[in-house]
mmCIF file of C-alpha atoms in Angstrom:
data_model
loop_
_atom_site.group_PDB
_atom_site.id
_atom_site.type_symbol
_atom_site.label_atom_id
_atom_site.label_comp_id
_atom_site.label_asym_id
_atom_site.label_seq_id
_atom_site.Cartn_x
_atom_site.Cartn_y
_atom_site.Cartn_z
ATOM 1 C CA UNK A 1 -107.938 22.582 80.357
ATOM 2 C CA UNK A 2 -110.498 24.534 78.594
ATOM 3 C CA UNK A 3 -114.009 23.148 78.286
ATOM 4 C CA UNK A 4 -115.265 21.986 75.186
ATOM 5 C CA UNK A 5 -115.510 18.806 72.932
ATOM 6 C CA UNK A 6 -112.613 17.634 71.108
ATOM 7 C CA UNK A 7 -114.468 18.816 67.783
ATOM 8 C CA UNK A 8 -114.348 22.063 69.034
ATOM 9 C CA UNK A 9 -111.406 22.242 70.218
ATOM 10 C CA UNK A 10 -109.932 21.046 67.047
ATOM 11 C CA UNK A 11 -111.373 23.814 64.672
ATOM 12 C CA UNK A 12 -108.507 25.632 62.781
ATOM 13 C CA UNK A 13 -108.484 29.479 62.908
ATOM 14 C CA UNK A 14 -107.965 31.526 59.734
ATOM 15 C CA UNK A 15 -104.027 31.537 60.243
ATOM 16 C CA UNK A 16 -103.836 27.796 59.954
ATOM 17 C CA UNK A 17 -102.193 27.245 63.415
ATOM 18 C CA UNK A 18 -103.881 24.485 65.458
ATOM 19 C CA UNK A 19 -103.691 26.039 69.379
ATOM 20 C CA UNK A 20 -103.091 23.996 72.712
ATOM 21 C CA UNK A 21 -106.107 24.528 75.326
ATOM 22 C CA UNK A 22 -103.530 24.813 78.679
ATOM 23 C CA UNK A 23 -102.099 27.771 80.222
ATOM 24 C CA UNK A 24 -98.872 27.867 81.950
ATOM 25 C CA UNK A 25 -99.370 26.767 85.229
ATOM 26 C CA UNK A 26 -98.822 29.268 88.199
ATOM 27 C CA UNK A 27 -97.130 28.373 90.617
ATOM 28 C CA UNK A 28 -95.420 25.940 88.020
ATOM 29 C CA UNK A 29 -96.012 22.055 88.335
ATOM 30 C CA UNK A 30 -95.021 19.245 86.134
ATOM 31 C CA UNK A 31 -97.690 17.588 84.706
ATOM 32 C CA UNK A 32 -96.175 14.189 86.028
ATOM 33 C CA UNK A 33 -95.075 10.793 84.457
ATOM 34 C CA UNK A 34 -96.728 10.218 80.775
ATOM 35 C CA UNK A 35 -99.069 13.008 81.550
ATOM 36 C CA UNK A 36 -99.153 16.048 78.909
ATOM 37 C CA UNK A 37 -100.388 19.842 79.278
ATOM 38 C CA UNK A 38 -100.250 21.369 75.528
ATOM 39 C CA UNK A 39 -98.895 25.229 76.514
ATOM 40 C CA UNK A 40 -98.954 26.609 72.891
ATOM 41 C CA UNK A 41 -95.958 28.516 72.040
ATOM 42 C CA UNK A 42 -95.895 31.533 69.643
ATOM 43 C CA UNK A 43 -93.128 30.272 67.390
ATOM 44 C CA UNK A 44 -94.471 28.117 64.575
ATOM 45 C CA UNK A 45 -96.267 28.124 61.297
ATOM 46 C CA UNK A 46 -97.998 26.235 58.745
ATOM 47 C CA UNK A 47 -96.188 23.163 57.136
ATOM 48 C CA UNK A 48 -95.744 23.655 53.354
ATOM 49 C CA UNK A 49 -98.332 22.183 51.065
ATOM 50 C CA UNK A 50 -98.228 18.338 50.751
ATOM 51 C CA UNK A 51 -95.015 17.882 53.207
ATOM 52 C CA UNK A 52 -94.772 14.552 54.226
ATOM 53 C CA UNK A 53 -93.778 14.234 57.805
ATOM 54 C CA UNK A 54 -91.301 11.611 58.087
ATOM 55 C CA UNK A 55 -88.570 12.438 60.713
ATOM 56 C CA UNK A 56 -88.404 12.579 64.278
ATOM 57 C CA UNK A 57 -85.562 14.878 65.856
ATOM 58 C CA UNK A 58 -84.273 14.364 69.350
ATOM 59 C CA UNK A 59 -82.817 17.441 70.840
ATOM 60 C CA UNK A 60 -81.216 18.281 74.297
ATOM 61 C CA UNK A 61 -82.559 21.162 75.869
ATOM 62 C CA UNK A 62 -79.453 22.613 77.507
ATOM 63 C CA UNK A 63 -81.555 23.702 80.431
ATOM 64 C CA UNK A 64 -82.011 21.995 83.567
ATOM 65 C CA UNK A 65 -86.106 22.217 83.837
ATOM 66 C CA UNK A 66 -88.982 21.745 82.141
ATOM 67 C CA UNK A 67 -90.353 24.988 83.497
ATOM 68 C CA UNK A 68 -87.106 26.928 82.048
ATOM 69 C CA UNK A 69 -87.611 25.309 78.714
ATOM 70 C CA UNK A 70 -91.339 26.082 78.391
ATOM 71 C CA UNK A 71 -90.710 29.656 79.428
ATOM 72 C CA UNK A 72 -87.984 29.962 76.743
ATOM 73 C CA UNK A 73 -90.401 28.751 73.953
ATOM 74 C CA UNK A 74 -93.181 31.282 75.321
ATOM 75 C CA UNK A 75 -90.571 34.064 75.259
ATOM 76 C CA UNK A 76 -91.554 36.519 72.227
ATOM 77 C CA UNK A 77 -87.246 36.713 71.471
ATOM 78 C CA UNK A 78 -86.449 32.899 71.440
ATOM 79 C CA UNK A 79 -87.710 32.383 67.953
ATOM 80 C CA UNK A 80 -87.433 28.540 68.998
ATOM 81 C CA UNK A 81 -89.913 25.939 69.684
ATOM 82 C CA UNK A 82 -90.428 22.116 69.321
ATOM 83 C CA UNK A 83 -93.317 19.855 69.500
ATOM 84 C CA UNK A 84 -92.849 18.152 72.687
ATOM 85 C CA UNK A 85 -90.758 18.754 75.649
ATOM 86 C CA UNK A 86 -90.217 15.658 78.051
ATOM 87 C CA UNK A 87 -89.071 16.666 81.743
ATOM 88 C CA UNK A 88 -86.790 14.469 84.023
ATOM 89 C CA UNK A 89 -89.794 12.717 85.428
ATOM 90 C CA UNK A 90 -91.191 11.778 82.250
ATOM 91 C CA UNK A 91 -93.734 14.846 82.318
ATOM 92 C CA UNK A 92 -94.615 16.079 78.606
ATOM 93 C CA UNK A 93 -95.313 19.531 77.606
ATOM 94 C CA UNK A 94 -96.619 20.023 73.774
ATOM 95 C CA UNK A 95 -95.552 23.378 72.473
ATOM 96 C CA UNK A 96 -96.968 23.030 68.988
ATOM 97 C CA UNK A 97 -99.644 21.026 67.080
ATOM 98 C CA UNK A 98 -97.924 18.239 64.861
ATOM 99 C CA UNK A 99 -99.831 19.189 61.998
ATOM 100 C CA UNK A 100 -97.787 22.594 62.177
ATOM 101 C CA UNK A 101 -94.241 23.201 61.455
ATOM 102 C CA UNK A 102 -91.985 24.033 65.236
ATOM 103 C CA UNK A 103 -88.976 25.911 64.925
ATOM 104 C CA UNK A 104 -86.531 23.352 66.417
ATOM 105 C CA UNK A 105 -83.885 22.530 63.778
ATOM 106 C CA UNK A 106 -82.958 26.173 62.418
ATOM 107 C CA UNK A 107 -80.615 26.427 59.349
ATOM 108 C CA UNK A 108 -80.777 22.361 58.766
ATOM 109 C CA UNK A 109 -80.006 19.274 57.028
ATOM 110 C CA UNK A 110 -80.662 15.795 57.584
ATOM 111 C CA UNK A 111 -78.400 12.819 57.031
ATOM 112 C CA UNK A 112 -79.613 12.647 53.560
ATOM 113 C CA UNK A 113 -78.825 16.102 52.740
ATOM 114 C CA UNK A 114 -82.467 16.927 52.797
ATOM 115 C CA UNK A 115 -82.689 21.037 54.044
ATOM 116 C CA UNK A 116 -85.160 22.741 55.708
ATOM 117 C CA UNK A 117 -85.736 19.908 58.664
ATOM 118 C CA UNK A 118 -88.600 21.757 60.611
ATOM 119 C CA UNK A 119 -90.889 21.496 56.997
ATOM 120 C CA UNK A 120 -90.722 17.339 57.477
ATOM 121 C CA UNK A 121 -90.149 16.793 60.796
ATOM 122 C CA UNK A 122 -91.467 16.343 64.476
ATOM 123 C CA UNK A 123 -89.119 18.160 67.338
ATOM 124 C CA UNK A 124 -88.904 16.223 70.547
ATOM 125 C CA UNK A 125 -86.816 18.072 73.653
ATOM 126 C CA UNK A 126 -85.344 16.028 76.141
ATOM 127 C CA UNK A 127 -84.704 17.790 79.479
ATOM 128 C CA UNK A 128 -80.792 17.592 79.873
ATOM 129 C CA UNK A 129 -77.856 19.937 80.162
ATOM 130 C CA UNK A 130 -76.144 18.065 77.195
ATOM 131 C CA UNK A 131 -72.748 18.235 78.852
ATOM 132 C CA UNK A 132 -71.872 14.679 79.360
ATOM 133 C CA UNK A 133 -72.436 14.521 82.772
ATOM 134 C CA UNK A 134 -76.183 14.920 83.105
ATOM 135 C CA UNK A 135 -78.000 11.329 82.731
ATOM 136 C CA UNK A 136 -81.295 11.065 80.834
ATOM 137 C CA UNK A 137 -83.532 9.206 83.201
ATOM 138 C CA UNK A 138 -85.522 5.922 82.833
ATOM 139 C CA UNK A 139 -88.792 7.952 82.788
ATOM 140 C CA UNK A 140 -87.533 10.271 79.690
ATOM 141 C CA UNK A 141 -86.649 6.876 77.640
ATOM 142 C CA UNK A 142 -89.801 5.518 78.438
ATOM 143 C CA UNK A 143 -91.837 8.773 77.540
ATOM 144 C CA UNK A 144 -89.824 9.477 74.306
ATOM 145 C CA UNK A 145 -90.298 6.110 73.501
ATOM 146 C CA UNK A 146 -93.852 6.238 73.870
ATOM 147 C CA UNK A 147 -94.558 9.551 71.913
ATOM 148 C CA UNK A 148 -92.607 7.896 69.165
ATOM 149 C CA UNK A 149 -95.425 5.064 69.199
ATOM 150 C CA UNK A 150 -97.879 7.549 69.012
ATOM 151 C CA UNK A 151 -96.136 9.350 66.181
ATOM 152 C CA UNK A 152 -95.588 6.632 64.196
ATOM 153 C CA UNK A 153 -99.189 5.613 64.578
ATOM 154 C CA UNK A 154 -100.504 9.617 63.766
ATOM 155 C CA UNK A 155 -98.494 9.385 60.777
ATOM 156 C CA UNK A 156 -98.571 6.047 59.705
ATOM 157 C CA UNK A 157 -95.338 3.551 60.619
ATOM 158 C CA UNK A 158 -94.413 3.304 57.087
ATOM 159 C CA UNK A 159 -94.234 7.039 56.937
ATOM 160 C CA UNK A 160 -92.578 7.490 60.003
ATOM 161 C CA UNK A 161 -89.060 6.198 59.280
ATOM 162 C CA UNK A 162 -86.472 8.535 60.591
ATOM 163 C CA UNK A 163 -85.023 9.357 63.979
ATOM 164 C CA UNK A 164 -82.360 11.672 64.498
ATOM 165 C CA UNK A 165 -80.520 13.598 66.972
ATOM 166 C CA UNK A 166 -79.122 17.328 66.621
ATOM 167 C CA UNK A 167 -75.202 18.329 66.753
ATOM 168 C CA UNK A 168 -74.501 21.874 66.368
ATOM 169 C CA UNK A 169 -71.340 22.369 63.997
ATOM 170 C CA UNK A 170 -70.404 26.060 62.804
ATOM 171 C CA UNK A 171 -73.867 27.551 63.197
ATOM 172 C CA UNK A 172 -76.095 25.254 61.600
ATOM 173 C CA UNK A 173 -77.736 22.194 62.688
ATOM 174 C CA UNK A 174 -76.403 19.012 61.480
ATOM 175 C CA UNK A 175 -78.632 15.390 61.891
ATOM 176 C CA UNK A 176 -77.142 12.340 62.934
ATOM 177 C CA UNK A 177 -78.993 8.884 63.173
ATOM 178 C CA UNK A 178 -80.756 8.786 67.121
ATOM 179 C CA UNK A 179 -78.891 7.118 69.449
ATOM 180 C CA UNK A 180 -80.319 5.112 72.842
ATOM 181 C CA UNK A 181 -83.676 5.544 71.789
#
């Protein structure tokens, strides 16, 4: 993590994108249970003006490792990101500031029919193959619940009301009520 005080680290650059201070570990090592590295991904932008962030979208990575997902989010050709990714051991990688728009929901609408879900949501990827056989771990459940609690504090418990999961149907992302979290 780069040295500096919080005020210096939180100054927004001209493009409005708040970037994280951490670099990709080499060799790779997960940060550890409930510990976070902020490895800024390139696939994000500024949210529309006056957007109220009121939704958390939980995704399965369909990748077996936190390292693989982080590398994919760094790949210039992927055009995807999330705000956070939670590994099997409960390690956390932050990819995008919660004040910016991550590109996790693609062409999407939520359960209420609101389109452009990336505009008003926080994306949390959870390392899981999403094949019905790969279980989520107790560490993942605990850490995702911790993240949700932190996000409710950050955005206001009265504002952050929706937790949804993704289901991919006909190329468009459809969201449904979050299960298990």
